[in-house]
Amino acid sequence: MTVPLTGRPRLKLPSVATVGEVVEIRTLLEHPMETGLRKTPNGQPIARDFLASFIAEANGAPVLNVDFRNATSANPYLIFHARISGPTDFRFVWTHEDGRSVDDVAHVDVK
Amino acid sequence: MQHLDDLPLAVDRRQMLIAASVGLVASIVPFARASTSDEVDAAIRDLIGNATPRDGGIALQVPETAENGAVVPVTVVVDSPMTAERYVRAIHLVATKNPTPGIASFRLSPASGRAQVSMRIRLAEKQMLLVFAEHSDGTVNRAAAEIKVSVGGCLT
């Protein structure tokens, strides 16, 4: 069973920051992250359904890149940081092993 | 006579980091105790190549006992100024006793501002979590923490 990558990402980051400030960014995408190693109670293997990566960009430049492997929990939840050097358009992209992806954006203004 | 201003800032940061780690977690153990299998060693070599990792420079915040092995919170803080000249370019997490050793790799940039990441991981049984931090100059630091697991989270 393949779950389409339509889950709405959840983002938490400040909408305003000062220049030079390092802001905390929290992201979560609902996804089962099936490793293909689990079985149903009847002994049937559960098909692999796994995200391969996450990318965070600020004004098009890379901030963070994450490769997910088997021991990443379901609904991957990440907390990381970014230094704000001016008004910033963030873009976050989750990509499945099969190439499907979902993205979201956020804007941080400066005081 | 040495002036306070001459002391490298890195010492202050390291002392803060050590103080923080002592307060946060009691389960950080000497890396030497983290006996690894051939499979884990191969996974580590894949991640950091031929670099010789040094102990320290990393604070781990993990539970001593994970009630649910399917969602174990992990925070990694690496001692680095995160400037254009000196920054952490990657943080790798490895599990020693999971069915497969890989957990995740974070690739950071100076724009990250702080070499600190948190995620939730799956652990099958009591084991060592290994963390490797690759600096921009090619050096690698490592740290290990032992985590007990009440209910395994990989195969159920």
PDB file of C-alpha atoms in Angstrom:
ATOM      1  CA  MET A   1       0.000   0.000   0.000  1.00  0.00           C
ATOM      2  CA  THR A   2       1.568   3.234  -1.084  1.00  0.00           C
ATOM      3  CA  VAL A   3       0.505   6.363   0.736  1.00  0.00           C
ATOM      4  CA  PRO A   4       0.534   9.387  -1.571  1.00  0.00           C
ATOM      5  CA  LEU A   5       2.805  12.217  -0.515  1.00  0.00           C
ATOM      6  CA  THR A   6      -0.044  14.595   0.131  1.00  0.00           C
ATOM      7  CA  GLY A   7       0.263  15.040   3.891  1.00  0.00           C
ATOM      8  CA  ARG A   8       0.487  18.678   4.864  1.00  0.00           C
ATOM      9  CA  PRO A   9       3.894  19.477   6.335  1.00  0.00           C
ATOM     10  CA  ARG A  10       3.876  21.224   9.689  1.00  0.00           C
ATOM     11  CA  LEU A  11       6.350  24.056  10.196  1.00  0.00           C
ATOM     12  CA  LYS A  12       7.211  26.107  13.256  1.00  0.00           C
ATOM     13  CA  LEU A  13       9.589  29.028  12.969  1.00  0.00           C
ATOM     14  CA  PRO A  14       9.448  32.729  13.849  1.00  0.00           C
ATOM     15  CA  SER A  15       7.954  35.077  11.251  1.00  0.00           C
ATOM     16  CA  VAL A  16      10.248  37.931  12.335  1.00  0.00           C
ATOM     17  CA  ALA A  17      13.886  37.876  13.448  1.00  0.00           C
ATOM     18  CA  THR A  18      16.821  40.243  13.791  1.00  0.00           C
ATOM     19  CA  VAL A  19      19.709  40.257  11.330  1.00  0.00           C
ATOM     20  CA  GLY A  20      22.356  37.810  12.510  1.00  0.00           C
ATOM     21  CA  GLU A  21      19.936  35.893  14.722  1.00  0.00           C
ATOM     22  CA  VAL A  22      19.999  32.097  14.625  1.00  0.00           C
ATOM     23  CA  VAL A  23      16.382  30.908  14.549  1.00  0.00           C
ATOM     24  CA  GLU A  24      15.060  27.482  15.471  1.00  0.00           C
ATOM     25  CA  ILE A  25      13.058  25.662  12.793  1.00  0.00           C
ATOM     26  CA  ARG A  26      10.807  22.669  13.534  1.00  0.00           C
ATOM     27  CA  THR A  27       9.386  20.550  10.740  1.00  0.00           C
ATOM     28  CA  LEU A  28       7.214  17.450  10.659  1.00  0.00           C
ATOM     29  CA  LEU A  29       5.706  15.469   7.788  1.00  0.00           C
ATOM     30  CA  GLU A  30       3.201  12.738   8.550  1.00  0.00           C
ATOM     31  CA  HIS A  31       4.551   9.590   6.936  1.00  0.00           C
ATOM     32  CA  PRO A  32       4.678   5.932   8.111  1.00  0.00           C
ATOM     33  CA  MET A  33       8.358   5.449   7.117  1.00  0.00           C
ATOM     34  CA  GLU A  34       7.846   1.692   6.578  1.00  0.00           C
ATOM     35  CA  THR A  35      11.245   0.021   6.422  1.00  0.00           C
ATOM     36  CA  GLY A  36      10.059  -3.186   4.740  1.00  0.00           C
ATOM     37  CA  LEU A  37      11.364  -5.127   7.752  1.00  0.00           C
ATOM     38  CA  ARG A  38       8.048  -5.285   9.624  1.00  0.00           C
ATOM     39  CA  LYS A  39       5.336  -7.925   9.289  1.00  0.00           C
ATOM     40  CA  THR A  40       1.612  -7.893   9.986  1.00  0.00           C
ATOM     41  CA  PRO A  41       0.352 -10.083  12.857  1.00  0.00           C
ATOM     42  CA  ASN A  42      -0.422 -12.694  10.134  1.00  0.00           C
ATOM     43  CA  GLY A  43       3.224 -12.777   9.094  1.00  0.00           C
ATOM     44  CA  GLN A  44       2.720 -10.851   5.865  1.00  0.00           C
ATOM     45  CA  PRO A  45       5.619  -8.486   5.112  1.00  0.00           C
ATOM     46  CA  ILE A  46       4.669  -4.796   5.056  1.00  0.00           C
ATOM     47  CA  ALA A  47       5.953  -3.148   1.879  1.00  0.00           C
ATOM     48  CA  ARG A  48       8.710  -0.564   2.144  1.00  0.00           C
ATOM     49  CA  ASP A  49       7.425   3.045   1.980  1.00  0.00           C
ATOM     50  CA  PHE A  50      10.221   5.392   2.989  1.00  0.00           C
ATOM     51  CA  LEU A  51      11.272   8.991   2.568  1.00  0.00           C
ATOM     52  CA  ALA A  52      14.819   9.342   1.247  1.00  0.00           C
ATOM     53  CA  SER A  53      15.620  12.928   2.100  1.00  0.00           C
ATOM     54  CA  PHE A  54      14.713  16.358   3.432  1.00  0.00           C
ATOM     55  CA  ILE A  55      16.105  19.649   2.148  1.00  0.00           C
ATOM     56  CA  ALA A  56      15.895  23.125   3.700  1.00  0.00           C
ATOM     57  CA  GLU A  57      16.831  26.130   1.559  1.00  0.00           C
ATOM     58  CA  ALA A  58      17.046  29.828   2.449  1.00  0.00           C
ATOM     59  CA  ASN A  59      16.633  32.160  -0.544  1.00  0.00           C
ATOM     60  CA  GLY A  60      17.631  29.217  -2.737  1.00  0.00           C
ATOM     61  CA  ALA A  61      20.831  28.389  -0.835  1.00  0.00           C
ATOM     62  CA  PRO A  62      21.179  25.134   1.138  1.00  0.00           C
ATOM     63  CA  VAL A  63      20.810  25.304   4.913  1.00  0.00           C
ATOM     64  CA  LEU A  64      20.357  21.629   5.734  1.00  0.00           C
ATOM     65  CA  ASN A  65      20.147  18.353   3.847  1.00  0.00           C
ATOM     66  CA  VAL A  66      19.084  15.159   5.617  1.00  0.00           C
ATOM     67  CA  ASP A  67      19.424  11.583   4.332  1.00  0.00           C
ATOM     68  CA  PHE A  68      16.940   9.314   6.092  1.00  0.00           C
ATOM     69  CA  ARG A  69      17.831   5.685   6.755  1.00  0.00           C
ATOM     70  CA  ASN A  70      15.917   2.783   8.323  1.00  0.00           C
ATOM     71  CA  ALA A  71      16.116   3.952  11.924  1.00  0.00           C
ATOM     72  CA  THR A  72      14.367   7.269  11.229  1.00  0.00           C
ATOM     73  CA  SER A  73      11.042   7.271  13.110  1.00  0.00           C
ATOM     74  CA  ALA A  74       7.660   7.544  11.455  1.00  0.00           C
ATOM     75  CA  ASN A  75       6.450  11.139  10.911  1.00  0.00           C
ATOM     76  CA  PRO A  76       9.995  12.492  10.681  1.00  0.00           C
ATOM     77  CA  TYR A  77      10.314  15.434  13.064  1.00  0.00           C
ATOM     78  CA  LEU A  78      13.378  17.646  12.726  1.00  0.00           C
ATOM     79  CA  ILE A  79      14.645  20.582  14.750  1.00  0.00           C
ATOM     80  CA  PHE A  80      17.476  22.594  13.231  1.00  0.00           C
ATOM     81  CA  HIS A  81      18.656  26.196  12.907  1.00  0.00           C
ATOM     82  CA  ALA A  82      19.332  28.908  10.364  1.00  0.00           C
ATOM     83  CA  ARG A  83      21.156  32.221  10.600  1.00  0.00           C
ATOM     84  CA  ILE A  84      19.012  35.097   9.335  1.00  0.00           C
ATOM     85  CA  SER A  85      20.978  37.635   7.274  1.00  0.00           C
ATOM     86  CA  GLY A  86      17.964  39.469   5.807  1.00  0.00           C
ATOM     87  CA  PRO A  87      14.389  38.815   4.681  1.00  0.00           C
ATOM     88  CA  THR A  88      14.387  35.084   3.975  1.00  0.00           C
ATOM     89  CA  ASP A  89      12.208  32.796   1.888  1.00  0.00           C
ATOM     90  CA  PHE A  90      12.563  29.271   3.228  1.00  0.00           C
ATOM     91  CA  ARG A  91      11.669  26.213   1.201  1.00  0.00           C
ATOM     92  CA  PHE A  92      11.433  22.720   2.664  1.00  0.00           C
ATOM     93  CA  VAL A  93      11.239  19.592   0.494  1.00  0.00           C
ATOM     94  CA  TRP A  94      10.642  15.977   1.520  1.00  0.00           C
ATOM     95  CA  THR A  95      11.424  13.411  -1.190  1.00  0.00           C
ATOM     96  CA  HIS A  96      10.292   9.771  -1.238  1.00  0.00           C
ATOM     97  CA  GLU A  97      12.592   6.978  -2.408  1.00  0.00           C
ATOM     98  CA  ASP A  98      10.340   6.614  -5.463  1.00  0.00           C
ATOM     99  CA  GLY A  99      10.875  10.272  -6.436  1.00  0.00           C
ATOM    100  CA  ARG A 100       7.581  11.769  -5.279  1.00  0.00           C
ATOM    101  CA  SER A 101       8.017  14.886  -3.167  1.00  0.00           C
ATOM    102  CA  VAL A 102       6.090  17.418  -1.137  1.00  0.00           C
ATOM    103  CA  ASP A 103       7.241  20.908  -0.250  1.00  0.00           C
ATOM    104  CA  ASP A 104       6.273  23.921   1.833  1.00  0.00           C
ATOM    105  CA  VAL A 105       7.511  27.481   2.187  1.00  0.00           C
ATOM    106  CA  ALA A 106       7.835  30.051   4.977  1.00  0.00           C
ATOM    107  CA  HIS A 107       8.959  33.674   5.080  1.00  0.00           C
ATOM    108  CA  VAL A 108      10.990  35.332   7.820  1.00  0.00           C
ATOM    109  CA  ASP A 109      11.026  39.138   7.926  1.00  0.00           C
ATOM    110  CA  VAL A 110      13.677  41.180   9.689  1.00  0.00           C
ATOM    111  CA  LYS A 111      12.997  43.845  12.311  1.00  0.00           C
TER     112      LYS A 111
ATOM    113  CA  MET B   1      51.374  37.527  31.586  1.00  0.00           C
ATOM    114  CA  GLN B   2      48.386  36.255  29.718  1.00  0.00           C
ATOM    115  CA  HIS B   3      45.415  38.521  29.242  1.00  0.00           C
ATOM    116  CA  LEU B   4      41.901  37.136  29.339  1.00  0.00           C
ATOM    117  CA  ASP B   5      41.376  38.499  25.859  1.00  0.00           C
ATOM    118  CA  ASP B   6      44.104  36.197  24.551  1.00  0.00           C
ATOM    119  CA  LEU B   7      42.297  33.033  25.566  1.00  0.00           C
ATOM    120  CA  PRO B   8      40.730  31.311  22.599  1.00  0.00           C
ATOM    121  CA  LEU B   9      36.948  31.569  22.495  1.00  0.00           C
ATOM    122  CA  ALA B  10      36.731  27.904  21.685  1.00  0.00           C
ATOM    123  CA  VAL B  11      37.668  27.017  25.256  1.00  0.00           C
ATOM    124  CA  ASP B  12      34.703  28.930  26.629  1.00  0.00           C
ATOM    125  CA  ARG B  13      32.384  27.289  24.177  1.00  0.00           C
ATOM    126  CA  ARG B  14      33.742  23.846  24.950  1.00  0.00           C
ATOM    127  CA  GLN B  15      33.384  24.368  28.676  1.00  0.00           C
ATOM    128  CA  MET B  16      29.815  25.488  28.178  1.00  0.00           C
ATOM    129  CA  LEU B  17      29.142  22.464  26.022  1.00  0.00           C
ATOM    130  CA  ILE B  18      30.571  20.081  28.586  1.00  0.00           C
ATOM    131  CA  ALA B  19      28.579  21.734  31.356  1.00  0.00           C
ATOM    132  CA  ALA B  20      25.449  21.475  29.247  1.00  0.00           C
ATOM    133  CA  SER B  21      26.014  17.829  28.437  1.00  0.00           C
ATOM    134  CA  VAL B  22      26.581  16.859  32.067  1.00  0.00           C
ATOM    135  CA  GLY B  23      23.297  18.483  32.973  1.00  0.00           C
ATOM    136  CA  LEU B  24      21.376  16.888  30.152  1.00  0.00           C
ATOM    137  CA  VAL B  25      22.419  13.289  29.969  1.00  0.00           C
ATOM    138  CA  ALA B  26      24.101  10.760  32.202  1.00  0.00           C
ATOM    139  CA  SER B  27      24.449   8.037  29.594  1.00  0.00           C
ATOM    140  CA  ILE B  28      27.306   9.353  27.455  1.00  0.00           C
ATOM    141  CA  VAL B  29      29.947   6.663  27.616  1.00  0.00           C
ATOM    142  CA  PRO B  30      33.551   6.340  26.439  1.00  0.00           C
ATOM    143  CA  PHE B  31      33.557   5.463  22.781  1.00  0.00           C
ATOM    144  CA  ALA B  32      35.835   2.482  23.462  1.00  0.00           C
ATOM    145  CA  ARG B  33      32.941   0.726  25.206  1.00  0.00           C
ATOM    146  CA  ALA B  34      30.824   0.916  22.068  1.00  0.00           C
ATOM    147  CA  SER B  35      31.872  -2.414  20.578  1.00  0.00           C
ATOM    148  CA  THR B  36      30.824  -2.523  16.955  1.00  0.00           C
ATOM    149  CA  SER B  37      30.168  -5.287  14.439  1.00  0.00           C
ATOM    150  CA  ASP B  38      31.753  -5.566  10.980  1.00  0.00           C
ATOM    151  CA  GLU B  39      28.480  -4.326   9.502  1.00  0.00           C
ATOM    152  CA  VAL B  40      28.495  -1.228  11.714  1.00  0.00           C
ATOM    153  CA  ASP B  41      32.187  -0.598  11.000  1.00  0.00           C
ATOM    154  CA  ALA B  42      31.489  -0.782   7.258  1.00  0.00           C
ATOM    155  CA  ALA B  43      28.584   1.664   7.612  1.00  0.00           C
ATOM    156  CA  ILE B  44      30.843   4.097   9.505  1.00  0.00           C
ATOM    157  CA  ARG B  45      33.549   3.836   6.823  1.00  0.00           C
ATOM    158  CA  ASP B  46      30.934   4.553   4.157  1.00  0.00           C
ATOM    159  CA  LEU B  47      29.988   7.736   6.015  1.00  0.00           C
ATOM    160  CA  ILE B  48      33.334   9.195   7.081  1.00  0.00           C
ATOM    161  CA  GLY B  49      35.800   7.467   4.748  1.00  0.00           C
ATOM    162  CA  ASN B  50      39.324   7.024   6.086  1.00  0.00           C
ATOM    163  CA  ALA B  51      39.170   9.855   8.637  1.00  0.00           C
ATOM    164  CA  THR B  52      40.351   8.954  12.148  1.00  0.00           C
ATOM    165  CA  PRO B  53      37.672  10.222  14.551  1.00  0.00           C
ATOM    166  CA  ARG B  54      38.599  11.827  17.860  1.00  0.00           C
ATOM    167  CA  ASP B  55      36.480  11.609  20.996  1.00  0.00           C
ATOM    168  CA  GLY B  56      34.682  14.663  22.286  1.00  0.00           C
ATOM    169  CA  GLY B  57      33.400  17.960  20.952  1.00  0.00           C
ATOM    170  CA  ILE B  58      29.836  16.591  20.805  1.00  0.00           C
ATOM    171  CA  ALA B  59      27.058  16.808  23.390  1.00  0.00           C
ATOM    172  CA  LEU B  60      24.277  14.225  23.109  1.00  0.00           C
ATOM    173  CA  GLN B  61      20.876  14.652  24.693  1.00  0.00           C
ATOM    174  CA  VAL B  62      19.150  11.263  24.809  1.00  0.00           C
ATOM    175  CA  PRO B  63      16.956   9.431  27.294  1.00  0.00           C
ATOM    176  CA  GLU B  64      18.691   6.847  29.466  1.00  0.00           C
ATOM    177  CA  THR B  65      15.736   4.531  28.897  1.00  0.00           C
ATOM    178  CA  ALA B  66      13.443   4.810  25.882  1.00  0.00           C
ATOM    179  CA  GLU B  67       9.913   3.708  26.796  1.00  0.00           C
ATOM    180  CA  ASN B  68       9.013   3.347  23.122  1.00  0.00           C
ATOM    181  CA  GLY B  69      11.823   2.329  20.785  1.00  0.00           C
ATOM    182  CA  ALA B  70       9.819   3.557  17.791  1.00  0.00           C
ATOM    183  CA  VAL B  71      10.239   7.218  18.793  1.00  0.00           C
ATOM    184  CA  VAL B  72      13.417   7.971  20.717  1.00  0.00           C
ATOM    185  CA  PRO B  73      14.238  11.704  20.869  1.00  0.00           C
ATOM    186  CA  VAL B  74      17.865  12.578  20.103  1.00  0.00           C
ATOM    187  CA  THR B  75      19.569  15.989  20.133  1.00  0.00           C
ATOM    188  CA  VAL B  76      23.147  16.439  18.914  1.00  0.00           C
ATOM    189  CA  VAL B  77      25.143  19.610  19.659  1.00  0.00           C
ATOM    190  CA  VAL B  78      28.585  19.927  18.075  1.00  0.00           C
ATOM    191  CA  ASP B  79      31.176  22.419  19.253  1.00  0.00           C
ATOM    192  CA  SER B  80      31.777  24.679  16.238  1.00  0.00           C
ATOM    193  CA  PRO B  81      31.692  28.423  15.533  1.00  0.00           C
ATOM    194  CA  MET B  82      29.728  27.736  12.295  1.00  0.00           C
ATOM    195  CA  THR B  83      31.499  30.475  10.331  1.00  0.00           C
ATOM    196  CA  ALA B  84      32.304  30.376   6.621  1.00  0.00           C
ATOM    197  CA  GLU B  85      35.839  29.230   7.537  1.00  0.00           C
ATOM    198  CA  ARG B  86      35.011  26.707  10.246  1.00  0.00           C
ATOM    199  CA  TYR B  87      31.769  24.818  10.341  1.00  0.00           C
ATOM    200  CA  VAL B  88      30.326  21.347  10.751  1.00  0.00           C
ATOM    201  CA  ARG B  89      29.537  19.964   7.328  1.00  0.00           C
ATOM    202  CA  ALA B  90      27.918  16.708   8.412  1.00  0.00           C
ATOM    203  CA  ILE B  91      26.491  14.880  11.418  1.00  0.00           C
ATOM    204  CA  HIS B  92      25.975  11.114  11.071  1.00  0.00           C
ATOM    205  CA  LEU B  93      23.946   8.910  13.441  1.00  0.00           C
ATOM    206  CA  VAL B  94      24.578   5.155  13.604  1.00  0.00           C
ATOM    207  CA  ALA B  95      22.842   2.438  15.644  1.00  0.00           C
ATOM    208  CA  THR B  96      24.997  -0.512  16.757  1.00  0.00           C
ATOM    209  CA  LYS B  97      22.309  -3.182  17.214  1.00  0.00           C
ATOM    210  CA  ASN B  98      19.449  -2.328  14.875  1.00  0.00           C
ATOM    211  CA  PRO B  99      18.627  -4.665  11.934  1.00  0.00           C
ATOM    212  CA  THR B 100      20.417  -2.052   9.783  1.00  0.00           C
ATOM    213  CA  PRO B 101      22.915   0.411  11.313  1.00  0.00           C
ATOM    214  CA  GLY B 102      21.976   3.599   9.441  1.00  0.00           C
ATOM    215  CA  ILE B 103      19.814   6.241  11.160  1.00  0.00           C
ATOM    216  CA  ALA B 104      20.337   9.516   9.277  1.00  0.00           C
ATOM    217  CA  SER B 105      22.948  11.957   8.007  1.00  0.00           C
ATOM    218  CA  PHE B 106      22.591  15.736   8.358  1.00  0.00           C
ATOM    219  CA  ARG B 107      24.560  17.940   5.956  1.00  0.00           C
ATOM    220  CA  LEU B 108      24.892  21.434   7.374  1.00  0.00           C
ATOM    221  CA  SER B 109      26.264  24.702   6.025  1.00  0.00           C
ATOM    222  CA  PRO B 110      27.526  27.945   7.579  1.00  0.00           C
ATOM    223  CA  ALA B 111      23.953  29.214   7.028  1.00  0.00           C
ATOM    224  CA  SER B 112      22.813  26.723   9.666  1.00  0.00           C
ATOM    225  CA  GLY B 113      24.268  29.105  12.260  1.00  0.00           C
ATOM    226  CA  ARG B 114      24.366  26.440  14.963  1.00  0.00           C
ATOM    227  CA  ALA B 115      25.634  22.849  14.763  1.00  0.00           C
ATOM    228  CA  GLN B 116      22.624  21.446  16.577  1.00  0.00           C
ATOM    229  CA  VAL B 117      20.006  19.025  15.257  1.00  0.00           C
ATOM    230  CA  SER B 118      17.189  16.999  16.809  1.00  0.00           C
ATOM    231  CA  MET B 119      15.241  14.075  15.426  1.00  0.00           C
ATOM    232  CA  ARG B 120      13.368  10.967  16.567  1.00  0.00           C
ATOM    233  CA  ILE B 121      14.862   7.557  15.890  1.00  0.00           C
ATOM    234  CA  ARG B 122      13.944   3.860  16.049  1.00  0.00           C
ATOM    235  CA  LEU B 123      15.892   1.505  18.309  1.00  0.00           C
ATOM    236  CA  ALA B 124      15.265  -2.257  18.342  1.00  0.00           C
ATOM    237  CA  GLU B 125      16.936  -3.048  21.682  1.00  0.00           C
ATOM    238  CA  LYS B 126      19.380  -1.697  24.258  1.00  0.00           C
ATOM    239  CA  GLN B 127      22.377  -0.440  22.314  1.00  0.00           C
ATOM    240  CA  MET B 128      24.896   2.288  21.651  1.00  0.00           C
ATOM    241  CA  LEU B 129      24.029   5.334  19.578  1.00  0.00           C
ATOM    242  CA  LEU B 130      27.139   6.525  17.713  1.00  0.00           C
ATOM    243  CA  VAL B 131      27.448  10.083  16.428  1.00  0.00           C
ATOM    244  CA  PHE B 132      30.110  11.399  14.043  1.00  0.00           C
ATOM    245  CA  ALA B 133      30.614  15.095  13.277  1.00  0.00           C
ATOM    246  CA  GLU B 134      32.614  16.028  10.179  1.00  0.00           C
ATOM    247  CA  HIS B 135      34.177  19.498  10.330  1.00  0.00           C
ATOM    248  CA  SER B 136      34.899  21.663   7.289  1.00  0.00           C
ATOM    249  CA  ASP B 137      38.654  21.029   7.717  1.00  0.00           C
ATOM    250  CA  GLY B 138      38.073  17.282   7.299  1.00  0.00           C
ATOM    251  CA  THR B 139      38.531  16.334  10.960  1.00  0.00           C
ATOM    252  CA  VAL B 140      35.918  14.088  12.548  1.00  0.00           C
ATOM    253  CA  ASN B 141      34.701  13.992  16.148  1.00  0.00           C
ATOM    254  CA  ARG B 142      32.724  11.138  17.625  1.00  0.00           C
ATOM    255  CA  ALA B 143      30.561  10.412  20.659  1.00  0.00           C
ATOM    256  CA  ALA B 144      28.527   7.483  21.938  1.00  0.00           C
ATOM    257  CA  ALA B 145      25.575   7.072  24.282  1.00  0.00           C
ATOM    258  CA  GLU B 146      24.002   3.926  25.654  1.00  0.00           C
ATOM    259  CA  ILE B 147      20.217   3.821  25.461  1.00  0.00           C
ATOM    260  CA  LYS B 148      18.046   1.156  27.101  1.00  0.00           C
ATOM    261  CA  VAL B 149      14.825   0.298  25.262  1.00  0.00           C
ATOM    262  CA  SER B 150      11.613  -0.894  26.976  1.00  0.00           C
ATOM    263  CA  VAL B 151       9.701  -1.789  23.794  1.00  0.00           C
ATOM    264  CA  GLY B 152      11.681  -2.255  20.578  1.00  0.00           C
ATOM    265  CA  GLY B 153      10.711  -0.064  17.670  1.00  0.00           C
ATOM    266  CA  CYS B 154      12.096  -1.631  14.500  1.00  0.00           C
ATOM    267  CA  LEU B 155      10.290  -4.891  13.870  1.00  0.00           C
ATOM    268  CA  THR B 156       6.982  -4.410  15.651  1.00  0.00           C
TER     269      THR B 156
END
